[in-house]
Coordinates of N, CA and C in Angstrom, one line a residue:
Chain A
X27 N 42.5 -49.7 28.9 CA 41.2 -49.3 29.3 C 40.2 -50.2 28.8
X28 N 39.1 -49.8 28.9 CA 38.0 -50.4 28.4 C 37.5 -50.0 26.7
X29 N 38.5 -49.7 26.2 CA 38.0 -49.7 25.0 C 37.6 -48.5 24.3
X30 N 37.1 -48.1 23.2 CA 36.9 -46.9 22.2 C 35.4 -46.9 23.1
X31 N 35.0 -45.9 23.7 CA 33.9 -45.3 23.8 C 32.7 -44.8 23.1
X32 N 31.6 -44.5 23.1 CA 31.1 -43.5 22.3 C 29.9 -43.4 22.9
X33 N 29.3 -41.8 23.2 CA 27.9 -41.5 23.9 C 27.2 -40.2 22.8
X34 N 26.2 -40.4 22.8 CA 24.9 -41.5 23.7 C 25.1 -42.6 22.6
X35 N 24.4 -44.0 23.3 CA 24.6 -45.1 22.2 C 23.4 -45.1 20.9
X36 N 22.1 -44.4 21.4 CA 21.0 -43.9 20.7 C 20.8 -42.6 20.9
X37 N 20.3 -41.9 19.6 CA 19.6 -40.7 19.5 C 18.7 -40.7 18.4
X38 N 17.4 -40.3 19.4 CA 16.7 -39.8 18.3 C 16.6 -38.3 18.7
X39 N 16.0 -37.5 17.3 CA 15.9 -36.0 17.3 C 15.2 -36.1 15.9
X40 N 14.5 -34.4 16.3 CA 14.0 -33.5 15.1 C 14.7 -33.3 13.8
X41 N 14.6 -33.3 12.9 CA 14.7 -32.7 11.6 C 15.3 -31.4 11.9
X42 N 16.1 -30.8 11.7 CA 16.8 -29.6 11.8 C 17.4 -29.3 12.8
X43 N 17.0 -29.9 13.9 CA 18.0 -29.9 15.4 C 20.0 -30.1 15.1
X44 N 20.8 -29.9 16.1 CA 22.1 -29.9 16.1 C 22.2 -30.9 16.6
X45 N 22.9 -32.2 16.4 CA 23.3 -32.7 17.4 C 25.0 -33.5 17.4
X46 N 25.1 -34.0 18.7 CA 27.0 -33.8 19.1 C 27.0 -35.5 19.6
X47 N 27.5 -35.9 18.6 CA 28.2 -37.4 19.1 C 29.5 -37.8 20.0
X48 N 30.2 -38.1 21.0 CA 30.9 -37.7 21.6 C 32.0 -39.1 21.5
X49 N 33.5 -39.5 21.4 CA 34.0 -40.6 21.4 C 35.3 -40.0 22.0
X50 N 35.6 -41.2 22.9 CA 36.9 -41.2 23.6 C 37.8 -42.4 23.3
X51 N 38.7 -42.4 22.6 CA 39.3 -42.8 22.2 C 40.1 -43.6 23.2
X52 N 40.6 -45.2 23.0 CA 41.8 -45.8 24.1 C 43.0 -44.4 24.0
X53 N 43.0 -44.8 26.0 CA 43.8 -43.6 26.2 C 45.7 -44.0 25.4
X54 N 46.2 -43.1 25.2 CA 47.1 -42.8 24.7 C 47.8 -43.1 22.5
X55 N 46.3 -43.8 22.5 CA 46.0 -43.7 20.8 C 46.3 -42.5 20.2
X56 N 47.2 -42.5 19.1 CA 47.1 -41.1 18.9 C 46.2 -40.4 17.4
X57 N 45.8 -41.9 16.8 CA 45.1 -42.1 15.5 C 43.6 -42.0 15.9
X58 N 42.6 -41.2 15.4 CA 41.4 -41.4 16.0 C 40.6 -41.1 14.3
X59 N 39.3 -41.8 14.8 CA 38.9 -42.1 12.7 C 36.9 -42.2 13.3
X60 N 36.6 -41.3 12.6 CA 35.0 -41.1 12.4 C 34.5 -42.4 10.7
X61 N 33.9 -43.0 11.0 CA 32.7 -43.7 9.7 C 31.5 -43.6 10.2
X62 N 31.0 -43.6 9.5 CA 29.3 -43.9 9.4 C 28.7 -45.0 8.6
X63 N 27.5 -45.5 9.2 CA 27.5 -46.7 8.0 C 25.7 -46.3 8.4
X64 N 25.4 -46.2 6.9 CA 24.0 -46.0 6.8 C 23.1 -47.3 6.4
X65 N 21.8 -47.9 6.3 CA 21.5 -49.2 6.6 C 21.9 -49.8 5.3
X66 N 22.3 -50.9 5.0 CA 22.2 -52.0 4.4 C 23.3 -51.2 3.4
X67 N 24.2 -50.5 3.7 CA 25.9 -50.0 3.4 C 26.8 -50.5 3.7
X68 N 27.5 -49.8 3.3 CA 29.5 -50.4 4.2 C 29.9 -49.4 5.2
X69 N 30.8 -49.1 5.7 CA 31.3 -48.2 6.4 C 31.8 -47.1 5.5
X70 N 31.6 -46.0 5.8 CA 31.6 -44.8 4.7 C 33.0 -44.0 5.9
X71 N 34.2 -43.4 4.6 CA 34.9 -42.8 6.0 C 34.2 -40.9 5.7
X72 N 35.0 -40.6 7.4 CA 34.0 -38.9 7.4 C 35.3 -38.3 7.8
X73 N 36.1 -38.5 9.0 CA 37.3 -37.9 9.1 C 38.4 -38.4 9.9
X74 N 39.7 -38.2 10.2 CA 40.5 -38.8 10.5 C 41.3 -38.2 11.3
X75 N 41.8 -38.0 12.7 CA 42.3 -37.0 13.5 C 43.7 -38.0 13.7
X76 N 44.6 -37.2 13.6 CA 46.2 -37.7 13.2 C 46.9 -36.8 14.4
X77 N 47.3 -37.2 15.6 CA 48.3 -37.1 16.4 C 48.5 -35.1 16.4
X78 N 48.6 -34.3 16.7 CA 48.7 -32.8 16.3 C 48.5 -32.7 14.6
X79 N 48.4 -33.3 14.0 CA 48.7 -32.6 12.5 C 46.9 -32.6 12.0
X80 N 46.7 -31.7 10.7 CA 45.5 -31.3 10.7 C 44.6 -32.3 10.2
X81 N 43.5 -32.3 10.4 CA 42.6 -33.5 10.2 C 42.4 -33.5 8.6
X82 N 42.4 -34.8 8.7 CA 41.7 -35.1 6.9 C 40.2 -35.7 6.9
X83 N 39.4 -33.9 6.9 CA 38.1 -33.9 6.4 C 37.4 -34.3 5.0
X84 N 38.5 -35.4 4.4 CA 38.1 -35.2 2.9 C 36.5 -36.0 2.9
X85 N 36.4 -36.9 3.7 CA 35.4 -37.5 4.0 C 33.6 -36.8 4.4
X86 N 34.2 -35.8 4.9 CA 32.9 -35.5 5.6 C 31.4 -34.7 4.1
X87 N 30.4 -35.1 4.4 CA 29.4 -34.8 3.2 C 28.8 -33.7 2.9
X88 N 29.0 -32.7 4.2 CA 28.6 -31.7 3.6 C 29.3 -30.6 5.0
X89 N 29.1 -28.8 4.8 CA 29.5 -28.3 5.9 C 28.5 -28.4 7.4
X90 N 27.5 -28.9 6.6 CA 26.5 -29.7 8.0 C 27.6 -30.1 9.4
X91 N 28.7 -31.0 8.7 CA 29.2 -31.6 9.4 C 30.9 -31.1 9.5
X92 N 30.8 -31.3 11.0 CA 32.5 -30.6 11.5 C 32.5 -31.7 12.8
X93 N 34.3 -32.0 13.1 CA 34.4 -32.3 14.1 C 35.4 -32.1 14.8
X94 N 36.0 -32.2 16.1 CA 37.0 -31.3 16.4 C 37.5 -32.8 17.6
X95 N 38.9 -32.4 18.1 CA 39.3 -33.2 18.9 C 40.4 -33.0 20.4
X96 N 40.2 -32.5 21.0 CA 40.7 -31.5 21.9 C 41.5 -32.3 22.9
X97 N 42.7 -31.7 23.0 CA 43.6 -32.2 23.6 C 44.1 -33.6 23.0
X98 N 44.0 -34.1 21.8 CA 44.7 -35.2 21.4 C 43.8 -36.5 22.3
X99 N 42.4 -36.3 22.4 CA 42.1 -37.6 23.4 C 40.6 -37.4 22.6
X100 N 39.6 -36.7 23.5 CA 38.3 -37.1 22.9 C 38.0 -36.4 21.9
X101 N 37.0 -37.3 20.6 CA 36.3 -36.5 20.3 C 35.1 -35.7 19.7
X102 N 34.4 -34.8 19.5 CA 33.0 -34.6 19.0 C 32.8 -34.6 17.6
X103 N 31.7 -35.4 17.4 CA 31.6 -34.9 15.9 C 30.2 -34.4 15.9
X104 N 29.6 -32.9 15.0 CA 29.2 -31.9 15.4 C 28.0 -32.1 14.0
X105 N 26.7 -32.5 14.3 CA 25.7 -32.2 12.9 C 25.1 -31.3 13.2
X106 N 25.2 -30.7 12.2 CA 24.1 -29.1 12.3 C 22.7 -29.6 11.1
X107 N 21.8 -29.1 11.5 CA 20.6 -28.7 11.1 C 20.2 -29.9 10.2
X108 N 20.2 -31.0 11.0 CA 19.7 -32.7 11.2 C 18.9 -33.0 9.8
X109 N 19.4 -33.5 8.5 CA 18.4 -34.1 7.6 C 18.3 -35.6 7.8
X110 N 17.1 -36.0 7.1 CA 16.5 -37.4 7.5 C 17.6 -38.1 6.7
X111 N 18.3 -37.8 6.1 CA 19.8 -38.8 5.4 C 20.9 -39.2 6.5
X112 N 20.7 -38.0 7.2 CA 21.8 -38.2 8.1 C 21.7 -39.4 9.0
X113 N 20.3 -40.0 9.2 CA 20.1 -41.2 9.8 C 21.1 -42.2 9.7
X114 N 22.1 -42.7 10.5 CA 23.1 -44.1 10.3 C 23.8 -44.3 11.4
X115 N 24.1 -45.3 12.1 CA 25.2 -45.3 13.1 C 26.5 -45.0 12.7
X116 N 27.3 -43.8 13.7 CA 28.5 -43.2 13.5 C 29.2 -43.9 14.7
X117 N 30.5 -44.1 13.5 CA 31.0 -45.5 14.6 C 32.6 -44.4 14.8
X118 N 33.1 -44.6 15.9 CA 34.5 -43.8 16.0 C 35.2 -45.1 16.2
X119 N 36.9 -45.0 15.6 CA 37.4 -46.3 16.1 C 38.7 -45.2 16.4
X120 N 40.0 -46.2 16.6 CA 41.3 -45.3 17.5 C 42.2 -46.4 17.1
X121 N 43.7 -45.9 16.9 CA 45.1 -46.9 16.8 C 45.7 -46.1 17.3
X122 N 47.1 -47.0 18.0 CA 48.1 -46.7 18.2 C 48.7 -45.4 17.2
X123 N 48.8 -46.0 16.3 CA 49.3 -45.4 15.3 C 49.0 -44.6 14.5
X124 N 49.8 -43.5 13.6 CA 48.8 -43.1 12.9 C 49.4 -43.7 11.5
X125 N 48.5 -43.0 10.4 CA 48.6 -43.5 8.9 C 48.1 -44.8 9.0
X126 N 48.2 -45.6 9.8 CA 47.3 -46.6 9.7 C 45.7 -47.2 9.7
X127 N 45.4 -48.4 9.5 CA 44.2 -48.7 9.2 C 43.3 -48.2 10.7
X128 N 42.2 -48.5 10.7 CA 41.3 -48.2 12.2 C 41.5 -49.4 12.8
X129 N 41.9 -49.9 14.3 CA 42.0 -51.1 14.7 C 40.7 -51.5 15.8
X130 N 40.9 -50.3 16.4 CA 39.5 -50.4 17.7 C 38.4 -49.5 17.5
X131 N 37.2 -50.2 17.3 CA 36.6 -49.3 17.1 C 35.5 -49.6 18.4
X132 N 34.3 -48.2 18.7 CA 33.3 -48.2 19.1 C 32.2 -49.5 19.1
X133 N 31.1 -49.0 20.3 CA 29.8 -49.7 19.3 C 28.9 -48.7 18.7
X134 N 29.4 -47.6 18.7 CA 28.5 -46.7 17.6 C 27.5 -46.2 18.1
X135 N 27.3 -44.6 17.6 CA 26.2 -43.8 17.9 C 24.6 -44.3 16.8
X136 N 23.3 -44.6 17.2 CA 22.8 -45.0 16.2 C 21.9 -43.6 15.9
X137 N 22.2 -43.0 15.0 CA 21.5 -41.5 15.3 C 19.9 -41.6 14.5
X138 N 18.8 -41.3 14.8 CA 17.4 -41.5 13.8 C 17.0 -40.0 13.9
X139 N 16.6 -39.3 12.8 CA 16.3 -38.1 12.5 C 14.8 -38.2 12.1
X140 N 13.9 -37.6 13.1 CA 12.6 -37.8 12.4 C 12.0 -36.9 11.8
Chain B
X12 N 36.7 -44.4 -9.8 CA 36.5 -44.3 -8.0 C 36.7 -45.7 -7.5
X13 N 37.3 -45.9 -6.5 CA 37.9 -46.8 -5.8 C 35.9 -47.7 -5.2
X14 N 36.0 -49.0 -5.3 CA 34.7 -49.5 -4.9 C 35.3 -50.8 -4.7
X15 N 34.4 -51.7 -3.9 CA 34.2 -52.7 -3.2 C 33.1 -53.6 -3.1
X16 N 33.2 -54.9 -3.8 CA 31.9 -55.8 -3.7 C 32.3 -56.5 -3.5
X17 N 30.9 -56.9 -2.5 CA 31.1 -58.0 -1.2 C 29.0 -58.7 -2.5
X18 N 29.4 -59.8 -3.0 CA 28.6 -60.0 -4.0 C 27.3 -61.0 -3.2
X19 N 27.3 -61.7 -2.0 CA 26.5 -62.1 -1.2 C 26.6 -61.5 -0.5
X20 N 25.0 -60.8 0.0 CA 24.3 -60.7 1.7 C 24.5 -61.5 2.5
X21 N 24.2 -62.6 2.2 CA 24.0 -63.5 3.4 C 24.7 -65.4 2.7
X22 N 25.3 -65.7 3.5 CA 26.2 -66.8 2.8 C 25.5 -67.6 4.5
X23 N 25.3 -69.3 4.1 CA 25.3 -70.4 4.7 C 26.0 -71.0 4.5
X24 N 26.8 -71.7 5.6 CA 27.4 -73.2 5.3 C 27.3 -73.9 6.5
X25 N 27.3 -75.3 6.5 CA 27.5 -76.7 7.6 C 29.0 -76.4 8.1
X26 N 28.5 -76.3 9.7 CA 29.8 -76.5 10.3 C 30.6 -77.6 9.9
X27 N 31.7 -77.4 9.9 CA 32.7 -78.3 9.3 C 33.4 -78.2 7.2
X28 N 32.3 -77.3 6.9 CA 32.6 -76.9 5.6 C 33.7 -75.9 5.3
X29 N 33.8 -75.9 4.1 CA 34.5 -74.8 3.0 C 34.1 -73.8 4.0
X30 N 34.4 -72.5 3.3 CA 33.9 -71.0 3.4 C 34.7 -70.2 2.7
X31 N 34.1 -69.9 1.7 CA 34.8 -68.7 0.6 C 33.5 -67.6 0.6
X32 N 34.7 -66.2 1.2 CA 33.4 -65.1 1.4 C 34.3 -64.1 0.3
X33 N 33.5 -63.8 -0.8 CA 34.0 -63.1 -2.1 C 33.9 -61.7 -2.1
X34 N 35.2 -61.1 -2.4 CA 35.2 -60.2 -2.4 C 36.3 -59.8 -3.6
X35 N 35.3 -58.2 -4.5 CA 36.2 -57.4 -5.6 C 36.4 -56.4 -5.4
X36 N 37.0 -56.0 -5.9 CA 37.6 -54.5 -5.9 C 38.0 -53.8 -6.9
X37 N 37.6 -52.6 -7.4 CA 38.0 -52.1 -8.5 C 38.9 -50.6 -8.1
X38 N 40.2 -51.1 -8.7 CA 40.9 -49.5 -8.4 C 42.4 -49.9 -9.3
X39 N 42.5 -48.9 -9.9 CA 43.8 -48.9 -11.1 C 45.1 -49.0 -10.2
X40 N 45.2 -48.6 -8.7 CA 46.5 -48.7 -8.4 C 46.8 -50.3 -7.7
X41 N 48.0 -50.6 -7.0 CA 48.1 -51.0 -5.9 C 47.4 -51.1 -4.4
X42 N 46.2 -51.5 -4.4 CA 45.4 -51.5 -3.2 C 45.9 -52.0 -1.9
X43 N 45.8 -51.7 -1.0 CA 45.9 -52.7 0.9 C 44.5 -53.3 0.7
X44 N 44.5 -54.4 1.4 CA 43.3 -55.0 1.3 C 42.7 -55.6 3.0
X45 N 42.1 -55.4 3.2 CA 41.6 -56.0 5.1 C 40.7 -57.0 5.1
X46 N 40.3 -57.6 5.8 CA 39.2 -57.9 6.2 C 38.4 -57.7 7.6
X47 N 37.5 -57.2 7.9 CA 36.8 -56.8 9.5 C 35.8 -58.0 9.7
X48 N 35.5 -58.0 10.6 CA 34.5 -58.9 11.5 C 33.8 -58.1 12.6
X49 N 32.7 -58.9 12.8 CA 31.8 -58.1 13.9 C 30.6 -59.4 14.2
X50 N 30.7 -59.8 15.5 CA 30.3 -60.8 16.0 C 29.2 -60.5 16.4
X51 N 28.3 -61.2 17.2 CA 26.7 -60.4 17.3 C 27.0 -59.9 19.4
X52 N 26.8 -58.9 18.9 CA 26.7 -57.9 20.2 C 28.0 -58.1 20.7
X53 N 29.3 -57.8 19.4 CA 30.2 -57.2 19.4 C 30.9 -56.3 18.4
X54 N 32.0 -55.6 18.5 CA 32.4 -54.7 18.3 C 33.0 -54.8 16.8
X55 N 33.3 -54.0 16.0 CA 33.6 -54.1 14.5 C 35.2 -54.3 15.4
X56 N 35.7 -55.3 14.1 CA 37.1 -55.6 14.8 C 38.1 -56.0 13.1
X57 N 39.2 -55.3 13.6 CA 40.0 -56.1 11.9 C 40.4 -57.7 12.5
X58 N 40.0 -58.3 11.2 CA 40.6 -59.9 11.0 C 41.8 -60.0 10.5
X59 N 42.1 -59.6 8.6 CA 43.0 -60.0 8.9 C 43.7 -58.4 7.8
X60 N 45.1 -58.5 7.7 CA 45.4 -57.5 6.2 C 46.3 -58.5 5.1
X61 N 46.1 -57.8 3.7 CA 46.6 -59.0 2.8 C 48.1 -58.5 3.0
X62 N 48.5 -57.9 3.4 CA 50.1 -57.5 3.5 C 50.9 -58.2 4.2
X63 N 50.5 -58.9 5.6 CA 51.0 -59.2 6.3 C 50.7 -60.8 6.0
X64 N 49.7 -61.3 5.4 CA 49.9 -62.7 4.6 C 49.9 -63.7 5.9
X65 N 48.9 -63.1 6.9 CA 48.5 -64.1 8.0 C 47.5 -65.1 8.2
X66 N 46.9 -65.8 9.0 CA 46.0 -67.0 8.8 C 46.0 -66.1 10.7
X67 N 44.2 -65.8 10.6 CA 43.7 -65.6 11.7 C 42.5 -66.5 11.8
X68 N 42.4 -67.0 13.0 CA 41.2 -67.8 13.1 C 41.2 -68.5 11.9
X69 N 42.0 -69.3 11.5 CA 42.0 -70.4 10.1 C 41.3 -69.6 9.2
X70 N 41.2 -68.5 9.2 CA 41.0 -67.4 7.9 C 42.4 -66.9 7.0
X71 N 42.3 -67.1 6.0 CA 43.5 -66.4 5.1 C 42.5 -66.0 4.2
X72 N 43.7 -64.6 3.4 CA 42.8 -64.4 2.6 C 44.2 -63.9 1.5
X73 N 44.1 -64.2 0.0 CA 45.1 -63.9 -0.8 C 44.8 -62.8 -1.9
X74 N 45.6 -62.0 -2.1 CA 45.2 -61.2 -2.9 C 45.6 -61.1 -5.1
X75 N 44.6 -61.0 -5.6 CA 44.6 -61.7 -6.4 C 44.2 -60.4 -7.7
X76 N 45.8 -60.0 -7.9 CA 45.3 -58.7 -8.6 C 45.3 -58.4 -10.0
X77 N 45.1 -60.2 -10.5 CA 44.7 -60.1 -11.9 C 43.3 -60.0 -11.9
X78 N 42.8 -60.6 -10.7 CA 41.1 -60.8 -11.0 C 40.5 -60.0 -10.2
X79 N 41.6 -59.2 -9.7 CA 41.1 -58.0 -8.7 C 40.2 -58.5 -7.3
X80 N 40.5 -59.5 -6.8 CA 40.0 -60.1 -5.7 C 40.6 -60.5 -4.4
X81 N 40.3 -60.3 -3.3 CA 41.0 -60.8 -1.8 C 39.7 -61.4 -1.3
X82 N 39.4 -62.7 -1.9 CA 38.5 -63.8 -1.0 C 39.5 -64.5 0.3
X83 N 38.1 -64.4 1.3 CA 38.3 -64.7 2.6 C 38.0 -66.5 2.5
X84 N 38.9 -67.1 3.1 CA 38.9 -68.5 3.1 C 39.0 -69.2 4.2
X85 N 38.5 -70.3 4.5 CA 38.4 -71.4 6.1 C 38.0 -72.4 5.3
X86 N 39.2 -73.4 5.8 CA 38.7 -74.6 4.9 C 37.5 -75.5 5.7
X87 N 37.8 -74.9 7.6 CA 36.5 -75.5 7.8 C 36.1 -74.8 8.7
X88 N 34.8 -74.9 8.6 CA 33.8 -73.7 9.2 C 33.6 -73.9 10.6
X89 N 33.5 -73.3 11.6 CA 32.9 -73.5 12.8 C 31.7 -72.8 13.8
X90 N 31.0 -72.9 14.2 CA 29.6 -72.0 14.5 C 29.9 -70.6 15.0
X91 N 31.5 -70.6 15.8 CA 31.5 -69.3 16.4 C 32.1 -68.0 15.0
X92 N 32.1 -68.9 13.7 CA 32.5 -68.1 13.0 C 31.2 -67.2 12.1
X93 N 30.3 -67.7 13.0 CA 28.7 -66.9 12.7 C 29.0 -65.2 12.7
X94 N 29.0 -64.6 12.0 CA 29.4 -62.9 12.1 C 29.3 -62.5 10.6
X95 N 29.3 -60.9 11.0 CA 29.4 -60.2 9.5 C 30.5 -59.6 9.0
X96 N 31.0 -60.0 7.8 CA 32.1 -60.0 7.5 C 32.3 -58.5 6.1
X97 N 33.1 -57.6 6.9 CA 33.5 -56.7 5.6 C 34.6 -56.6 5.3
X98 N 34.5 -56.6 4.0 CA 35.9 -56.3 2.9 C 36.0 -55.0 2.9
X99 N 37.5 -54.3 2.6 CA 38.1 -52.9 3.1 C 39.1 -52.7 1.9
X100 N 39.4 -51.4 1.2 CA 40.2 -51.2 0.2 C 40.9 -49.9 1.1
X101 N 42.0 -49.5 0.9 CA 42.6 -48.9 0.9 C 43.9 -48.0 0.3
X102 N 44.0 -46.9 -0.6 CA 44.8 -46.7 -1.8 C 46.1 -46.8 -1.8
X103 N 47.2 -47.0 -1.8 CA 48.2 -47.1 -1.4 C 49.2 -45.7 -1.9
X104 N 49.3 -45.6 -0.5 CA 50.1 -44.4 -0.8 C 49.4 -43.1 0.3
X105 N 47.9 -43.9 0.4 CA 47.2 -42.6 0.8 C 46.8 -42.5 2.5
X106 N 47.5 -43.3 2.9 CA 47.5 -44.1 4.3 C 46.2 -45.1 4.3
X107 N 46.1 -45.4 5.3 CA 45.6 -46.8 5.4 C 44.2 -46.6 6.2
X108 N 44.2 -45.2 6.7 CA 42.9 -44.9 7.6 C 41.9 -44.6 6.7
X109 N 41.9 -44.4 5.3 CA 40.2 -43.9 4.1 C 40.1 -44.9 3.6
X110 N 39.2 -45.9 4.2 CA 39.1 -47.6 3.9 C 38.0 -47.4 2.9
X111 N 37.5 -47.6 2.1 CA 36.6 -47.9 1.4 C 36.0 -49.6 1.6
X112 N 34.6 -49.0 2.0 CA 33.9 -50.6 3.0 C 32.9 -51.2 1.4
X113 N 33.0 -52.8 1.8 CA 32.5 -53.2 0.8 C 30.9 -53.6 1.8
X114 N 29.5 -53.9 1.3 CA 28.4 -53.8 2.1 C 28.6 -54.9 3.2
X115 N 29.0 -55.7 3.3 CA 29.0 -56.6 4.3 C 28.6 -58.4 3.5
X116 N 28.9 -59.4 4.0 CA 28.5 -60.8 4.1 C 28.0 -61.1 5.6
X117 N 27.1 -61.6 5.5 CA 26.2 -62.2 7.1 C 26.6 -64.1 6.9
X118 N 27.8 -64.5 7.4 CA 28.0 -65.7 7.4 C 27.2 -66.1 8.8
X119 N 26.5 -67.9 8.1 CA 25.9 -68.0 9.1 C 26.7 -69.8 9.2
X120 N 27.0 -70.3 10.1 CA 27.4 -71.4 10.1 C 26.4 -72.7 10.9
X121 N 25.9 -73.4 10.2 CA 24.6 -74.1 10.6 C 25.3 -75.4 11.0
X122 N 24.9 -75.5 12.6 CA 25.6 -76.7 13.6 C 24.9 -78.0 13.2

């Protein structure tokens, strides 16, 4: 396919608003992996969706944040009640494989919270 | 806690030069080590891993766990190697997907 997806490529929003990042993973990946990288950072990990087995949310910073992945293909990652920290592009990447490293990633949601 | 320094922002060199992009790491176990790339108005992408002890794009990079280091190496530079370069830790043992990202290097290679 064409590659790790991800919509919208920009968002801006309110301070306290919800908002839903969306990534579709190369079809038949079964490794799918959420980072964020806030400005003049590294890539920060948030969570890790493994083939049927349960996600490792160790990453994620607060319960603000949940994300879910339905049907083993796309998926949303979910901020509730938007603080101005949350500002950073959230990059989704996808592998073949899982346990392994992230190989393809997105071009990233750039989210700004005003 | 597992951390990552990438000790230049921004590195220059003349096409045709060296290029040593430094990178440390501090963690008491056995680390995986990466390196990523991201070209301008493209996609983060992995370059290379120190496990597999490959030479991508005349990039190697060795891992060096007395001094706690996997510097990224080209003995000669070339302009399309203009991009920003991040160092990646990974715990061993704990799979390979909770990278710990070091801030980035902005190599710029001046034609």
């Amino acid at each position: 396919g064409a590659g790790v997806s991800q919509s919208p490529s920009n968002k801006v929003t309110e301070k306290g608003k919800d908002v839903e990042l969306r990534c579709d993973p190369i079809s038949g990946h079964t490794a799918l992996y959420w980072y964020r990288q806030s400005l003049g950072q590294g890539l920060e990990f948030l969570i890790y969706f493994q083939g049927n087995s349960a996600p490792d949310k160790s990453g994620l910073p607060s319960d603000r944040f949940s994300a879910e992945r339905t049907g083993g293909s796309v998926s949303t990652l979910t901020i509730q009640r938007t603080q101005q920290e949350d500002s950073a592009v959230y990059l989704c990447a996808s592998s073949r494989d899982t346990g392994n490293q992230p190989q393809h990633f997105g071009d990233g949601t750039r989210l700004s919270i005003l | 806690a597992q951390r990552v320094t990438q000790p230049e922002k921004l590195l220059s060199v003349f096409k045709g030069a060296p290029v040593e992009l430094k990178c440390n790491y501090s963690y008491s176990g056995s680390p995986e080590l990466f390196w990523y790339v991201q070209y301008s108005r493209q996609r983060l992408q992995l370059l290379l891993r120190h496990i597999s002890r490959e030479s991508i794009k005349g990039f190697t990079a060795d891992l060096n766990k007395g001094e706690t280091s996997f510097h990224l190496k080209k003995p000669f530079a070339q302009e399309e190697d203009s991009a920003m370069y991040y160092c990646a830790l990974s715990l061993s043992g704990a799979g390979s997907y909770q990278l710990t990202f070091g801030k980035g290097t902005k190599l710029s290679v001046i034609p």
